[in-house]
Each structure stands twice: as C-alpha cells, then as structure tokens.
Short mmCIF file of C-alpha atoms in Angstrom, two decimals:
data_model
loop_
_atom_site.label_atom_id
_atom_site.label_comp_id
_atom_site.label_asym_id
_atom_site.label_seq_id
_atom_site.Cartn_x
_atom_site.Cartn_y
_atom_site.Cartn_z
CA MET A 1 132.28 186.43 58.89
CA ASP A 2 129.95 185.99 55.90
CA ARG A 3 126.71 184.12 56.39
CA ALA A 4 124.39 182.44 53.91
CA PRO A 5 120.71 183.43 54.05
CA PRO A 6 118.78 181.18 56.43
CA VAL A 7 117.04 178.19 54.88
CA ALA A 8 113.40 179.24 54.58
CA GLY A 9 110.39 179.39 52.31
CA GLY A 10 110.16 176.90 49.46
CA THR A 11 113.56 175.37 50.17
CA LEU A 12 112.64 174.56 53.75
CA LEU A 13 109.22 173.31 52.65
CA LEU A 14 110.79 170.97 50.09
CA LEU A 15 113.23 169.63 52.67
CA ALA A 16 110.38 168.95 55.10
CA PHE A 17 108.32 167.34 52.31
CA LEU A 18 111.14 164.96 51.38
CA TRP A 19 111.59 163.96 55.02
CA LEU A 20 107.88 163.33 55.55
CA ALA A 21 107.43 161.57 52.21
CA ALA A 22 110.28 159.17 53.00
CA ARG A 23 108.62 158.28 56.31
CA LEU A 24 105.26 157.65 54.63
CA LEU A 25 106.71 155.59 51.79
CA ILE A 26 108.18 153.15 54.29
CA ALA A 27 104.68 152.39 55.57
CA LEU A 28 102.94 152.29 52.19
CA PRO A 29 103.02 149.44 49.63
CA THR A 30 105.21 151.33 47.17
CA PRO A 31 108.33 150.19 45.26
CA TRP A 32 111.37 150.24 47.55
CA LEU A 33 113.34 152.16 44.93
CA LEU A 34 110.96 155.11 45.20
CA GLY A 35 111.38 155.29 48.97
CA ALA A 36 115.14 154.96 48.65
CA ALA A 37 115.28 157.74 46.05
CA VAL A 38 113.18 160.13 48.14
CA GLU A 39 115.11 159.51 51.36
CA THR A 40 118.46 159.74 49.57
CA GLY A 41 117.25 162.99 48.03
CA PHE A 42 116.51 164.35 51.50
CA TRP A 43 120.01 163.56 52.73
CA LEU A 44 121.65 164.98 49.60
CA MET A 45 119.68 168.20 49.92
CA LEU A 46 120.33 168.55 53.66
CA THR A 47 124.05 167.87 53.20
CA GLY A 48 124.26 170.34 50.33
CA LEU A 49 122.47 173.12 52.23
CA PHE A 50 124.58 172.67 55.33
CA THR A 51 127.83 172.48 53.38
CA HIS A 52 126.89 175.65 51.48
CA GLU A 53 126.44 177.52 54.77
CA VAL A 54 129.77 176.20 56.06
CA VAL A 55 131.61 177.26 52.90
CA VAL A 56 130.01 180.72 52.73
CA ALA A 57 130.82 181.35 56.39
CA ARG A 58 134.33 179.88 55.95
CA ASN A 59 133.55 177.87 59.08
CA THR A 60 135.82 174.92 58.37
CA ARG A 61 135.41 173.72 61.94
CA ASN A 62 131.97 172.41 60.99
CA LEU A 63 133.06 170.53 57.87
CA PRO A 64 133.08 167.24 59.84
CA VAL A 65 129.34 167.75 60.33
CA SER A 66 128.92 167.93 56.55
CA VAL A 67 130.81 164.65 56.27
CA ALA A 68 128.60 163.15 58.99
CA LEU A 69 125.41 164.17 57.16
CA GLY A 70 126.75 162.58 53.99
CA LEU A 71 127.55 159.40 55.89
CA LEU A 72 124.03 159.31 57.32
CA GLY A 73 122.73 159.51 53.76
CA GLY A 74 125.05 156.67 52.80
CA ALA A 75 123.87 154.61 55.78
CA SER A 76 120.27 155.16 54.73
CA ALA A 77 121.02 154.05 51.16
CA VAL A 78 122.84 150.93 52.36
CA ASP A 79 119.93 150.08 54.65
CA TRP A 80 117.49 150.31 51.74
CA LEU A 81 119.72 148.09 49.60
CA GLU A 82 120.10 145.54 52.40
CA THR A 83 116.35 145.48 53.05
CA ALA A 84 115.62 145.01 49.34
CA GLY A 85 118.09 142.13 49.09
CA VAL A 86 120.43 143.94 46.72
CA LEU A 87 123.16 143.72 49.36
CA PRO A 88 123.60 140.97 51.98
CA ASP A 89 121.56 141.87 55.06
CA GLN A 90 124.35 142.44 57.59
CA ASN A 91 122.85 145.53 59.30
CA ILE A 92 125.76 147.68 58.17
CA GLY A 93 123.44 150.60 57.41
CA PRO A 94 121.91 150.84 60.90
CA ARG A 95 125.30 150.33 62.58
CA LEU A 96 126.87 153.06 60.45
CA ALA A 97 124.02 155.46 61.25
CA LEU A 98 124.37 154.82 64.98
CA THR A 99 128.13 155.27 64.73
CA VAL A 100 127.75 158.64 62.99
CA LEU A 101 125.22 159.92 65.52
CA VAL A 102 127.33 158.85 68.50
CA GLY A 103 130.34 160.46 66.82
CA LEU A 104 128.41 163.72 66.41
CA ILE A 105 127.48 163.70 70.10
CA ALA A 106 131.11 163.09 71.04
CA LEU A 107 132.28 165.87 68.70
CA ILE A 108 129.65 168.56 69.24
CA GLY A 109 128.58 167.53 72.73
CA GLY A 110 132.23 167.47 73.72
CA ARG A 111 132.31 171.18 72.89
CA ILE A 112 128.97 172.49 74.08
CA VAL A 113 128.42 170.54 77.31
CA PRO A 114 131.51 171.96 79.08
CA ASN A 115 131.02 175.38 77.43
CA PHE A 116 127.39 175.78 78.53
CA THR A 117 128.29 174.42 81.96
CA ARG A 118 131.18 176.85 82.31
CA THR A 119 128.97 179.78 81.35
CA TRP A 120 126.22 178.82 83.79
CA LEU A 121 128.64 178.23 86.68
CA LYS A 122 130.33 181.60 86.12
CA GLN A 123 126.93 183.32 86.04
CA HIS A 124 126.29 181.85 89.47
CA GLN A 125 129.71 182.84 90.85
CA ILE A 126 130.99 179.27 91.00
CA SER A 127 134.71 179.28 90.29
CA ASP A 128 135.22 175.52 89.93
CA VAL A 129 134.47 175.26 86.21
CA PRO A 130 135.23 172.61 83.56
CA PRO A 131 138.80 172.81 82.24
CA PRO A 132 139.43 173.89 78.63
CA PRO A 133 139.72 171.10 76.03
CA ASP A 134 142.94 169.14 76.34
CA ARG A 135 144.50 165.82 75.39
CA LEU A 136 141.96 163.74 77.32
CA ASP A 137 139.10 165.21 75.29
CA HIS A 138 140.92 164.46 72.04
CA ILE A 139 141.68 160.91 73.16
CA ALA A 140 138.06 160.31 74.21
CA LEU A 141 136.78 161.62 70.87
CA GLY A 142 139.27 159.59 68.86
CA LEU A 143 138.60 156.38 70.76
CA THR A 144 134.84 156.84 70.50
CA ILE A 145 134.89 157.31 66.73
CA ALA A 146 137.49 154.58 66.15
CA SER A 147 135.73 152.01 68.34
CA MET A 148 132.29 152.67 66.86
CA ALA A 149 133.71 152.56 63.32
CA GLY A 150 135.38 149.27 64.19
CA TRP A 151 132.08 147.93 65.51
CA THR A 152 130.36 148.96 62.27
CA ALA A 153 132.81 146.91 60.21
CA PHE A 154 133.63 144.09 62.66
CA PRO A 155 130.76 143.77 65.17
CA GLN A 156 132.08 140.53 66.71
CA SER A 157 135.78 141.35 67.05
CA PRO A 158 137.39 141.03 70.52
CA MET A 159 139.73 143.88 69.56
CA VAL A 160 136.71 146.08 68.92
CA ALA A 161 135.38 145.14 72.37
CA LEU A 162 138.65 146.36 73.89
CA LEU A 163 138.48 149.63 71.94
CA LEU A 164 134.87 150.16 73.03
CA ALA A 165 135.82 149.61 76.68
CA LEU A 166 138.72 152.06 76.43
CA ALA A 167 136.46 154.62 74.76
CA GLY A 168 133.86 154.18 77.49
CA LEU A 169 136.41 154.67 80.26
CA ALA A 170 137.88 157.72 78.52
CA THR A 171 134.47 159.37 78.20
CA VAL A 172 133.71 158.60 81.86
CA ALA A 173 136.91 160.45 82.81
CA GLN A 174 136.01 163.25 80.41
CA LEU A 175 132.49 163.67 81.77
CA ALA A 176 133.69 163.57 85.39
CA ARG A 177 135.66 166.79 84.82
CA TRP A 178 132.69 168.77 83.53
CA ARG A 179 131.14 169.52 86.95
CA GLY A 180 127.73 168.15 86.07
CA ALA A 181 126.79 167.61 89.72
CA ALA A 182 127.03 171.36 90.29
CA THR A 183 124.32 172.09 87.71
CA GLY A 184 121.44 170.25 89.36
CA ALA A 185 119.62 173.52 90.00
CA GLU A 186 119.23 174.15 86.26
CA GLY A 187 117.66 171.36 84.25
CA LEU A 188 118.61 172.96 80.94
CA VAL A 189 122.28 172.38 81.75
CA TRP A 190 121.95 169.23 83.85
CA ILE A 191 120.18 167.32 81.06
CA LEU A 192 123.20 167.85 78.80
CA HIS A 193 125.34 165.88 81.23
CA VAL A 194 122.72 163.15 81.59
CA ALA A 195 122.46 162.83 77.81
CA TYR A 196 126.22 162.71 77.33
CA ALA A 197 126.46 160.05 80.04
CA GLY A 198 124.54 157.77 77.71
CA VAL A 199 127.65 157.61 75.52
CA PRO A 200 130.02 155.93 78.02
CA VAL A 201 127.22 153.74 79.36
CA GLY A 202 126.39 152.58 75.85
CA LEU A 203 130.03 152.07 74.91
CA LEU A 204 130.77 149.98 77.99
CA VAL A 205 127.64 147.84 77.64
CA LEU A 206 128.38 147.40 73.94
CA ALA A 207 131.92 146.33 74.81
CA ALA A 208 130.48 143.67 77.12
CA ALA A 209 128.01 142.58 74.44
CA VAL A 210 130.77 142.13 71.85
CA TRP A 211 133.13 140.45 74.33
CA ARG A 212 130.52 138.00 75.60
CA PRO A 213 127.67 137.59 73.08
CA ALA A 214 126.06 134.98 75.33
CA TRP A 215 125.21 137.71 77.84
CA GLY A 216 122.66 139.10 75.38
CA LEU A 217 123.39 142.77 76.04
CA ASP A 218 123.30 144.00 72.44
CA GLY A 219 119.82 145.47 72.79
CA ALA A 220 120.61 147.21 76.07
CA ALA A 221 123.69 148.82 74.52
CA LEU A 222 121.79 150.06 71.47
CA HIS A 223 119.02 151.55 73.61
CA ALA A 224 121.54 153.25 75.92
CA LEU A 225 123.02 154.96 72.88
CA GLY A 226 119.76 155.50 70.98
CA ALA A 227 116.97 156.17 73.48
CA GLY A 228 119.51 157.47 75.99
CA ALA A 229 122.34 159.52 74.51
CA ILE A 230 120.89 160.44 71.12
CA THR A 231 117.28 161.18 72.07
CA LEU A 232 118.10 163.03 75.27
CA MET A 233 120.81 165.13 73.61
CA VAL A 234 118.56 166.02 70.67
CA VAL A 235 115.73 167.07 72.99
CA ALA A 236 118.14 168.95 75.27
CA ILE A 237 119.39 171.01 72.31
CA MET A 238 115.90 171.45 70.83
CA THR A 239 114.50 172.87 74.06
CA ARG A 240 117.49 175.14 74.65
CA ALA A 241 117.58 176.40 71.06
CA THR A 242 113.82 177.02 71.00
CA LEU A 243 113.99 179.12 74.15
CA GLY A 244 117.02 181.03 72.92
CA HIS A 245 115.68 181.81 69.45
CA SER A 246 112.32 182.82 70.91
CA GLY A 247 113.87 185.37 73.23
CA LEU A 248 112.85 183.48 76.36
CA ALA A 249 115.00 182.96 79.43
CA LEU A 250 117.32 179.98 79.28
CA ARG A 251 115.69 178.19 82.20
CA ALA A 252 113.91 174.86 82.37
CA ASP A 253 110.37 175.46 83.60
CA ALA A 254 108.16 172.73 85.05
CA PRO A 255 106.92 171.35 81.69
CA THR A 256 110.49 171.19 80.43
CA ARG A 257 111.59 169.25 83.49
CA TRP A 258 108.67 166.88 82.95
CA ILE A 259 109.83 166.32 79.37
CA TYR A 260 113.32 165.43 80.54
CA GLY A 261 112.00 163.20 83.31
CA PHE A 262 109.62 161.27 81.08
CA LEU A 263 112.26 160.68 78.39
CA LEU A 264 114.87 159.64 80.94
CA ILE A 265 112.43 157.11 82.41
CA ALA A 266 111.67 155.88 78.89
CA ALA A 267 115.36 155.38 78.12
CA LEU A 268 116.10 153.58 81.39
CA ALA A 269 113.07 151.32 81.09
CA ARG A 270 113.75 150.47 77.45
CA GLY A 271 117.37 149.64 78.15
CA GLY A 272 116.34 147.59 81.17
CA ALA A 273 113.76 145.67 79.14
CA ALA A 274 116.53 144.53 76.80
CA VAL A 275 118.54 142.95 79.62
CA PRO A 276 117.92 139.18 79.87
CA GLY A 277 115.99 138.19 82.98
CA THR A 278 114.18 141.49 83.49
CA PRO A 279 110.36 141.87 83.24
CA TYR A 280 110.25 142.69 79.54
CA TRP A 281 106.62 143.66 78.97
CA PRO A 282 106.11 145.83 82.08
CA LEU A 283 109.31 147.73 81.33
CA LEU A 284 108.39 148.06 77.66
CA LEU A 285 104.98 149.49 78.55
CA ILE A 286 106.54 151.92 81.03
CA SER A 287 109.04 153.00 78.39
CA GLY A 288 106.43 153.46 75.68
CA GLY A 289 104.09 155.37 77.96
CA ALA A 290 106.83 157.66 79.25
CA TRP A 291 108.12 158.23 75.70
CA ILE A 292 104.67 159.26 74.44
CA ALA A 293 104.05 161.44 77.50
CA GLY A 294 107.39 163.21 77.10
CA PHE A 295 106.79 164.15 73.49
CA LEU A 296 103.18 165.14 74.13
CA VAL A 297 104.37 167.57 76.80
CA TYR A 298 107.05 168.78 74.38
CA LEU A 299 104.42 169.39 71.70
CA GLY A 300 102.18 171.25 74.12
CA ARG A 301 104.95 173.43 75.55
CA TYR A 302 107.34 174.01 72.67
CA GLY A 303 104.89 173.72 69.79
CA VAL A 304 103.22 176.88 71.08
CA ILE A 305 106.57 178.68 71.39
CA GLN A 306 107.65 177.68 67.89
CA ALA A 307 104.32 178.75 66.42
CA ARG A 308 104.93 182.26 67.75
CA GLY A 309 108.23 182.53 65.90
CA ALA A 310 111.53 184.12 66.85
CA GLY A 311 111.81 186.92 69.37
CA PRO A 312 114.56 189.12 70.81
CA GLN A 313 117.56 187.17 72.00
CA PRO A 314 117.94 186.81 75.78
CA ARG A 315 120.76 188.69 77.42
#
C-alpha cells in the first residue's frame, strides 16, 4: 500500500498557525470575517491533507473521515455566519459539529474499542473476547448518525426523540458485548469503554430532553456527549498513540490514570451541574478544577514524551 509522506515541517507549522490564529481572533476585537476566513482555511487545509493521504494510500475505508472533516469546516462557517447575524441564530453550526464528532466516535470507536479490547484480552489468555462486527454494530452506527442528524435539523421533534432513544439503547447493547468489565486492570483499554459509554448516556439524556423540554436536560445531554464521550475518547487515543509512537509500553502508568480520573470527574460534575435542582456552583467548581488538573498532568507527563520524539515501536 502506497503512503503519502507524513505531514511535517512548514506544512505542519502552517496548519498549527491557522488553528492557533483562529482561536486568538475569537478573543480579539477583529472583524468577524477575518476570523471566519482563517478558521475556514484551517479546516480546508486539514481536510485536503487528510484526503490526499487517503487517496494516495487507496484507503477508501477512511473517506468518511474526510467527509466528516469537511462537515466540521462547514459547521464552523455556519456558526460564524450565525454569530455575525448573516444567518438566523438557530445554533445549527454547533449542533452539526457535535453530530459529526459523535458520529466519528461511533464510526471509529466502534472499530477500535472492540479491536483493542480483543487484542488485550488475548494477550492475557482470556478467551471471552468481543465478537466481530455484525448487524447490531451497523444498526447502532446507523441509528446514532441518523438520530443526531435529525436533531441537528429538527431539535424539537418527537420523532427525533424516539430515534435518539433507539440509538441510545442500541449502543448500550453494542457496548455490553465488548467485555469492558474484563479490562479494569489496564486503564489504557478501560478508558476506551468509559469514553464510548458517554455516547449512549448522551443519546438517552438528549432523547429525554427533546421529548420533555420542561425537564431542562439539554445541558446535561450536551455535556455527556462533549465533556464525556468526546473529551475522554480524544484523550484516550492521544495517550495511547503517544506511548505507541514513542516506543513505550502500552500501559497506563499512575500519571495516566490520574489524567483519566480527573477528566472523568470533570465530565460527571459538569453534567450533574446542568441537571435542574443540583448544586450548580459547587459542581461547576469541581468540574473546572478537575478539568484543569487533568490537562496539567497530561502536559507534565505527555508533553515530556512528545518533546523527545518518536522511538522504536513496542512489540
């Protein structure tokens, strides 16, 4: 299989510059069109680079990721236009972005969580492993994408609430087959299951929020998906990939477990703070403190590893 040269040097520097510049322009008193152009440029460049690698490698399986990156760029552009008053402010941009990210977790997480679990269990002579992908996995993925897409377009539809509930139940059944309870001895694998669990929790709470708006569960649903599923899955993959590319053993040491613990506490507290009747400010402070602590530990542990660069791959 052919492979494109890795993104490095000036290209990588430009990509990082566009990302950072877009973040800064949001906070500075600059014309909104400048910020929109820079951020859109980042997404166009990222999508183009990724698609080039997919085409060169003839890895058509990853073309949906190219589409997802393009949709994230579109969501960003719509959000800028809504914020500037060019389009009616209906929060379509943020909903589309959340939908794409949850869809990516369902698509990619649905592959790697059972695969990494299966590998780890076999290494430890445990024969009861996750089954290969089958119809249930396809149904769960389809329902997740369809229900979230429906929520993006029709956030108050009872039919969307039903689809969200079905998607949540399907992903619960899917996750239950992946033997997550057997991986408690290895945090690097266990955290993948915890992160993926944020998807059905978020879908079910979102279904309740759409079905009964008076319950006020919108915020809890968004934080279950955002601070829970998305953040935890991103950090789970970042830690695993950093260890692997640095030639270190694929094991969660004490600092890594602290990272996972802090971010899990942050997600639970933030979701809890959004539930009506709970102590909002104490939970918010707990969440913020745990969030900062988790990423400070990440910076201290994995920043050092990344500064050293790649090493031999672990056997």
